[in-house]
């Protein structure tokens, strides 16, 4: 990552007023919304933030404005989730354990798209974090129920076969943008320090994308201020999925037509390195066994 570009972005964010989580949800809950994703060079980020309208605020949780996230994605050995996404299948699913590393919270999330093309995301709190390497019986039952409700073919067999295939890790900053004359308040997230990890031991590989950030906007039917500023600077919405695009970049033999443009434009110079068999990388894998035991207890009590 360019230290200079990162410092400029941090300085721009430090000048914004803050909002807490309750205030963010109260002002821009946006249950019905349009989501757009952008892959933006880190060098452009400070200029984008500087140009946002007066009254833009940044989410502050316990004095932190840039919060660490980690997600462990699960798929079947046949990669049913991946192939459902890359081929745009009508009924598809995604399962992940998402950890909020600074706040300590974690959720098992199941996202499905059913017959009516409506995307539904359900989640249950757990102690499971991004380094967990299995779903226990309660988690499998939870996933089976949601996949079945969404009409995913072979739901029971799919949930039972789920294994960990990819870890993502990043820092997220959340913005609250004020209403304008023609649009209501909107939200945006900025993900930096993007990292993907697949495999374990000598077969593991790590991908870093230090000079890019993922910006996601959430607005009503009209585009918000963050969208418009990105458009003014020549950035257009991109088809990008942390799971799908990361898998395609780390496994070039997989079909990737859905993300070919993004891969060619933004991932061509990504840093990919082997993972040492003796060093668990910076994903804090050393405490995985303890967290797995905690996860089983937490999920059992949550259901």
CSV table of C-alpha atoms in Angstrom, one decimal:
chain,number,residue,atom,x,y,z
A,1,UNK,CA,0.0,0.0,0.0
A,2,UNK,CA,1.3,3.5,-0.8
A,3,UNK,CA,2.0,5.0,2.6
A,4,UNK,CA,1.5,8.5,1.2
A,5,UNK,CA,-1.9,7.7,-0.4
A,6,UNK,CA,-3.1,6.0,2.8
A,7,UNK,CA,-2.0,8.9,5.0
A,8,UNK,CA,-3.8,11.4,2.8
A,9,UNK,CA,-7.0,9.3,3.0
A,10,UNK,CA,-6.8,9.0,6.8
A,11,UNK,CA,-6.2,12.7,7.1
A,12,UNK,CA,-9.3,13.4,5.0
A,13,UNK,CA,-11.4,11.0,7.1
A,14,UNK,CA,-10.1,12.6,10.3
A,15,UNK,CA,-11.6,15.9,9.3
A,16,UNK,CA,-15.2,14.5,9.2
A,17,UNK,CA,-17.6,14.7,12.1
A,18,UNK,CA,-18.6,11.4,13.6
A,19,UNK,CA,-21.9,9.5,14.1
A,20,UNK,CA,-22.6,6.5,16.3
A,21,UNK,CA,-24.3,3.4,15.1
A,22,UNK,CA,-27.7,4.3,16.5
A,23,UNK,CA,-27.6,7.7,14.7
A,24,UNK,CA,-26.5,6.0,11.5
A,25,UNK,CA,-29.4,3.6,11.5
A,26,UNK,CA,-31.9,6.3,12.6
A,27,UNK,CA,-31.0,8.6,9.8
A,28,UNK,CA,-30.3,6.2,6.9
A,29,UNK,CA,-31.7,2.7,7.7
A,30,UNK,CA,-32.5,2.3,4.0
A,31,UNK,CA,-34.4,-1.0,4.2
A,32,UNK,CA,-35.3,-0.4,0.5
A,33,UNK,CA,-32.2,0.6,-1.3
A,34,UNK,CA,-30.0,0.4,-4.4
A,35,UNK,CA,-26.4,-0.9,-3.7
A,36,UNK,CA,-23.5,-0.2,-6.0
A,37,UNK,CA,-19.9,-1.3,-5.8
A,38,UNK,CA,-16.8,0.3,-7.1
A,39,UNK,CA,-13.1,-0.6,-7.3
A,40,UNK,CA,-11.2,2.6,-6.9
A,41,UNK,CA,-7.4,3.3,-6.9
A,42,UNK,CA,-6.2,4.2,-3.4
A,43,UNK,CA,-4.6,7.3,-4.8
A,44,UNK,CA,-8.1,8.7,-5.7
A,45,UNK,CA,-9.6,8.1,-2.3
A,46,UNK,CA,-8.5,11.3,-0.5
A,47,UNK,CA,-9.8,13.4,-3.3
A,48,UNK,CA,-13.2,11.7,-3.2
A,49,UNK,CA,-13.5,12.2,0.5
A,50,UNK,CA,-12.4,15.8,0.4
A,51,UNK,CA,-15.1,16.6,-2.2
A,52,UNK,CA,-18.0,15.1,-0.3
A,53,UNK,CA,-20.7,17.6,0.8
A,54,UNK,CA,-20.7,19.4,4.1
A,55,UNK,CA,-22.4,17.3,6.8
A,56,UNK,CA,-20.9,14.0,5.7
A,57,UNK,CA,-20.1,12.0,8.8
A,58,UNK,CA,-18.1,8.9,9.6
A,59,UNK,CA,-19.2,6.0,11.9
A,60,UNK,CA,-17.2,6.0,15.1
A,61,UNK,CA,-17.3,2.9,17.3
A,62,UNK,CA,-15.3,3.2,20.6
A,63,UNK,CA,-13.0,5.8,19.1
A,64,UNK,CA,-12.3,3.7,15.9
A,65,UNK,CA,-13.2,4.9,12.5
A,66,UNK,CA,-11.6,2.1,10.5
A,67,UNK,CA,-12.7,-1.3,11.8
A,68,UNK,CA,-11.2,-4.7,11.0
A,69,UNK,CA,-13.5,-7.3,9.4
A,70,UNK,CA,-12.7,-11.0,8.6
A,71,UNK,CA,-14.9,-13.5,6.8
A,72,UNK,CA,-14.6,-17.3,6.4
A,73,UNK,CA,-16.5,-18.5,3.3
A,74,UNK,CA,-17.8,-22.0,3.1
A,75,UNK,CA,-18.6,-23.9,-0.1
A,76,UNK,CA,-19.0,-27.6,-1.1
A,77,UNK,CA,-16.1,-29.5,-2.6
A,78,UNK,CA,-17.8,-29.0,-6.0
A,79,UNK,CA,-18.0,-25.2,-5.4
A,80,UNK,CA,-21.8,-25.1,-5.8
A,81,UNK,CA,-21.9,-21.6,-4.3
A,82,UNK,CA,-19.2,-20.3,-6.6
A,83,UNK,CA,-20.6,-21.8,-9.7
A,84,UNK,CA,-24.1,-20.5,-8.8
A,85,UNK,CA,-22.7,-17.0,-8.7
A,86,UNK,CA,-20.4,-17.2,-11.8
A,87,UNK,CA,-23.2,-18.6,-13.9
A,88,UNK,CA,-25.9,-16.3,-12.5
A,89,UNK,CA,-28.1,-19.2,-11.5
A,90,UNK,CA,-31.6,-18.2,-10.4
A,91,UNK,CA,-31.4,-20.1,-7.1
A,92,UNK,CA,-28.0,-19.6,-5.4
A,93,UNK,CA,-26.5,-19.2,-2.0
A,94,UNK,CA,-23.5,-18.0,0.0
A,95,UNK,CA,-22.5,-19.0,3.5
A,96,UNK,CA,-19.9,-17.2,5.6
A,97,UNK,CA,-18.8,-16.6,9.2
A,98,UNK,CA,-18.1,-12.9,9.6
A,99,UNK,CA,-16.1,-11.5,12.5
A,100,UNK,CA,-15.9,-7.9,13.7
A,101,UNK,CA,-12.3,-8.1,15.0
A,102,UNK,CA,-12.3,-4.8,16.9
A,103,UNK,CA,-15.8,-5.1,18.6
A,104,UNK,CA,-15.5,-8.9,19.1
A,105,UNK,CA,-18.8,-9.8,17.6
A,106,UNK,CA,-19.3,-12.5,15.0
A,107,UNK,CA,-22.2,-13.9,12.9
A,108,UNK,CA,-22.9,-16.9,10.8
A,109,UNK,CA,-24.5,-15.5,7.7
A,110,UNK,CA,-26.5,-17.3,5.0
A,111,UNK,CA,-27.4,-15.3,1.8
A,112,UNK,CA,-29.9,-16.8,-0.7
A,113,UNK,CA,-31.5,-15.9,-4.0
A,114,UNK,CA,-34.7,-17.8,-4.7
A,115,UNK,CA,-37.2,-18.2,-7.5
A,116,UNK,CA,-38.3,-14.5,-7.5
A,117,UNK,CA,-34.7,-13.3,-7.7
A,118,UNK,CA,-35.0,-11.7,-4.3
A,119,UNK,CA,-31.9,-11.8,-2.2
A,120,UNK,CA,-32.4,-12.6,1.5
A,121,UNK,CA,-29.6,-12.5,4.1
A,122,UNK,CA,-30.2,-14.1,7.5
A,123,UNK,CA,-27.6,-14.3,10.3
A,124,UNK,CA,-27.2,-15.7,13.8
A,125,UNK,CA,-24.7,-14.4,16.4
A,126,UNK,CA,-21.8,-16.8,17.2
A,127,UNK,CA,-18.4,-16.7,18.7
A,128,UNK,CA,-17.1,-18.3,15.5
A,129,UNK,CA,-14.5,-16.1,13.7
A,130,UNK,CA,-12.8,-16.1,10.4
A,131,UNK,CA,-10.3,-18.8,11.3
A,132,UNK,CA,-12.9,-21.4,12.2
A,133,UNK,CA,-12.5,-24.5,10.0
A,134,UNK,CA,-15.8,-26.3,10.3
A,135,UNK,CA,-19.5,-25.9,10.8
A,136,UNK,CA,-20.9,-27.9,13.7
A,137,UNK,CA,-24.2,-29.7,13.7
A,138,UNK,CA,-26.2,-26.6,14.8
A,139,UNK,CA,-24.7,-24.5,12.1
A,140,UNK,CA,-25.4,-27.1,9.5
A,141,UNK,CA,-29.1,-27.3,10.6
A,142,UNK,CA,-29.4,-23.5,10.5
A,143,UNK,CA,-28.0,-23.4,7.0
A,144,UNK,CA,-30.1,-26.3,5.8
A,145,UNK,CA,-33.3,-24.6,7.0
A,146,UNK,CA,-32.5,-21.4,5.2
A,147,UNK,CA,-31.4,-23.1,2.0
A,148,UNK,CA,-34.6,-25.2,2.0
A,149,UNK,CA,-36.8,-22.2,2.5
A,150,UNK,CA,-35.2,-20.5,-0.5
A,151,UNK,CA,-35.8,-23.5,-2.7
A,152,UNK,CA,-32.1,-24.3,-3.2
A,153,UNK,CA,-32.0,-27.8,-4.9
A,154,UNK,CA,-30.5,-30.4,-2.6
A,155,UNK,CA,-30.3,-28.1,0.4
A,156,UNK,CA,-29.7,-30.7,3.0
A,157,UNK,CA,-26.8,-32.3,1.1
A,158,UNK,CA,-25.3,-28.9,0.3
A,159,UNK,CA,-25.3,-27.7,3.9
A,160,UNK,CA,-23.8,-31.0,5.1
A,161,UNK,CA,-21.0,-30.8,2.6
A,162,UNK,CA,-19.9,-27.2,3.3
A,163,UNK,CA,-16.2,-26.7,4.0
A,164,UNK,CA,-14.0,-23.6,4.4
A,165,UNK,CA,-12.6,-22.4,1.1
A,166,UNK,CA,-11.6,-18.7,1.5
A,167,UNK,CA,-10.8,-16.1,4.1
A,168,UNK,CA,-11.1,-12.4,3.4
A,169,UNK,CA,-9.8,-9.6,5.6
A,170,UNK,CA,-10.1,-5.8,5.3
A,171,UNK,CA,-10.7,-2.6,7.1
A,172,UNK,CA,-14.0,-0.9,6.7
A,173,UNK,CA,-15.0,2.8,7.1
A,174,UNK,CA,-18.7,3.7,7.0
A,175,UNK,CA,-20.0,7.1,5.8
A,176,UNK,CA,-23.3,8.8,6.4
A,177,UNK,CA,-24.1,11.3,3.6
A,178,UNK,CA,-26.7,14.1,4.0
A,179,UNK,CA,-29.8,14.5,2.0
A,180,UNK,CA,-29.8,16.8,-1.0
A,181,UNK,CA,-32.6,18.5,-2.9
A,182,UNK,CA,-33.4,15.4,-5.0
A,183,UNK,CA,-32.3,12.5,-2.8
A,184,UNK,CA,-32.5,11.4,0.8
A,185,UNK,CA,-29.6,10.5,3.1
A,186,UNK,CA,-27.3,7.7,1.9
A,187,UNK,CA,-24.6,5.5,3.2
A,188,UNK,CA,-21.3,4.3,1.9
A,189,UNK,CA,-18.6,1.9,3.0
A,190,UNK,CA,-14.9,2.0,2.1
A,191,UNK,CA,-12.9,-1.2,2.4
A,192,UNK,CA,-9.1,-1.0,2.5
A,193,UNK,CA,-6.1,-3.3,3.2
A,194,UNK,CA,-7.9,-6.0,1.1
A,195,UNK,CA,-6.6,-9.5,1.6
A,196,UNK,CA,-7.7,-13.0,0.5
A,197,UNK,CA,-6.4,-16.4,1.8
A,198,UNK,CA,-7.1,-19.8,0.4
A,199,UNK,CA,-5.8,-23.2,1.4
A,200,UNK,CA,-3.7,-24.2,4.4
A,201,UNK,CA,-0.1,-25.2,5.0
A,202,UNK,CA,2.2,-25.4,2.0
A,203,UNK,CA,-0.8,-25.3,-0.4
A,204,UNK,CA,-2.1,-22.0,0.9
A,205,UNK,CA,-1.9,-18.8,-1.0
A,206,UNK,CA,-2.5,-15.2,0.0
A,207,UNK,CA,-3.6,-12.3,-2.3
A,208,UNK,CA,-3.2,-8.7,-1.4
A,209,UNK,CA,-4.7,-5.7,-3.3
A,210,UNK,CA,-2.8,-2.8,-1.6
A,211,UNK,CA,-3.5,-0.1,-4.2
A,212,UNK,CA,-7.3,-0.6,-4.5
A,213,UNK,CA,-10.3,0.0,-2.3
A,214,UNK,CA,-13.8,-1.3,-2.6
A,215,UNK,CA,-16.4,1.4,-2.2
A,216,UNK,CA,-20.0,0.4,-1.8
A,217,UNK,CA,-22.9,2.9,-1.8
A,218,UNK,CA,-26.4,2.4,-0.4
A,219,UNK,CA,-29.0,4.9,-1.4
A,220,UNK,CA,-32.7,5.2,-2.3
A,221,UNK,CA,-33.9,5.1,-5.9
A,222,UNK,CA,-31.7,8.2,-6.7
A,223,UNK,CA,-28.0,8.0,-6.5
A,224,UNK,CA,-26.3,9.6,-3.5
A,225,UNK,CA,-23.5,12.1,-3.2
A,226,UNK,CA,-20.8,9.5,-3.0
A,227,UNK,CA,-22.0,7.9,-6.3
A,228,UNK,CA,-22.0,11.2,-8.0
A,229,UNK,CA,-18.6,12.2,-6.9
A,230,UNK,CA,-17.2,8.8,-8.1
A,231,UNK,CA,-18.9,9.3,-11.4
A,232,UNK,CA,-17.4,12.8,-11.8
A,233,UNK,CA,-14.0,11.2,-11.4
A,234,UNK,CA,-14.7,8.5,-14.0
A,235,UNK,CA,-15.5,5.6,-11.7
A,236,UNK,CA,-18.4,3.4,-12.7
A,237,UNK,CA,-20.1,0.6,-10.7
A,238,UNK,CA,-18.3,-2.7,-11.1
A,239,UNK,CA,-19.4,-6.4,-10.8
A,240,UNK,CA,-17.3,-7.5,-7.9
A,241,UNK,CA,-17.8,-10.1,-5.1
A,242,UNK,CA,-15.2,-10.5,-2.4
A,243,UNK,CA,-15.8,-14.3,-2.5
A,244,UNK,CA,-16.3,-14.8,-6.2
A,245,UNK,CA,-13.6,-12.4,-7.5
A,246,UNK,CA,-11.1,-13.6,-4.8
A,247,UNK,CA,-11.6,-17.2,-5.7
A,248,UNK,CA,-11.2,-16.5,-9.4
A,249,UNK,CA,-8.0,-14.5,-8.9
A,250,UNK,CA,-6.5,-17.2,-6.7
A,251,UNK,CA,-7.7,-20.1,-8.9
A,252,UNK,CA,-7.2,-19.0,-12.5
A,253,UNK,CA,-8.5,-22.3,-13.8
A,254,UNK,CA,-12.0,-21.5,-12.6
A,255,UNK,CA,-14.5,-20.0,-15.0
A,256,UNK,CA,-14.7,-16.3,-14.2
A,257,UNK,CA,-16.6,-14.7,-17.1
A,258,UNK,CA,-18.8,-12.7,-14.6
A,259,UNK,CA,-15.7,-10.9,-13.2
A,260,UNK,CA,-13.3,-10.9,-16.2
A,261,UNK,CA,-13.3,-7.1,-16.6
A,262,UNK,CA,-12.6,-6.5,-13.0
A,263,UNK,CA,-9.9,-9.1,-12.8
A,264,UNK,CA,-8.1,-7.7,-15.9
A,265,UNK,CA,-8.4,-4.1,-14.8
A,266,UNK,CA,-7.8,-4.3,-11.0
A,267,UNK,CA,-6.3,-7.7,-10.1
A,268,UNK,CA,-3.7,-8.2,-12.9
A,269,UNK,CA,-0.9,-6.8,-10.7
A,270,UNK,CA,-2.2,-8.2,-7.4
A,271,UNK,CA,0.4,-9.5,-5.0
A,272,UNK,CA,0.0,-13.3,-4.6
A,273,UNK,CA,2.3,-15.2,-2.3
A,274,UNK,CA,2.6,-18.7,-0.8
A,275,UNK,CA,1.6,-19.2,2.8
A,276,UNK,CA,4.2,-20.8,5.1
A,277,UNK,CA,3.3,-24.2,6.5
A,278,UNK,CA,4.9,-23.2,9.8
A,279,UNK,CA,3.6,-19.6,10.1
A,280,UNK,CA,-0.2,-19.1,10.3
A,281,UNK,CA,0.1,-15.7,8.6
A,282,UNK,CA,-1.4,-12.6,10.1
A,283,UNK,CA,-4.9,-14.1,10.4
A,284,UNK,CA,-4.3,-15.1,14.1
A,285,UNK,CA,-4.9,-18.8,13.4
A,286,UNK,CA,-3.2,-19.9,16.6
A,287,UNK,CA,-6.3,-19.6,18.7
A,288,UNK,CA,-8.6,-21.4,16.3
A,289,UNK,CA,-9.2,-24.5,18.4
A,290,UNK,CA,-10.3,-22.4,21.4
A,291,UNK,CA,-12.7,-20.3,19.3
A,292,UNK,CA,-14.2,-23.4,17.7
A,293,UNK,CA,-15.2,-24.7,21.1
A,294,UNK,CA,-16.6,-21.3,22.0
A,295,UNK,CA,-18.6,-21.2,18.7
A,296,UNK,CA,-20.3,-24.5,19.4
A,297,UNK,CA,-21.5,-23.3,22.8
A,298,UNK,CA,-22.6,-19.9,21.5
A,299,UNK,CA,-24.5,-21.2,18.5
A,300,UNK,CA,-26.3,-23.8,20.6
A,301,UNK,CA,-27.5,-21.1,23.0
A,302,UNK,CA,-28.5,-18.7,20.2
A,303,UNK,CA,-30.9,-21.1,18.6
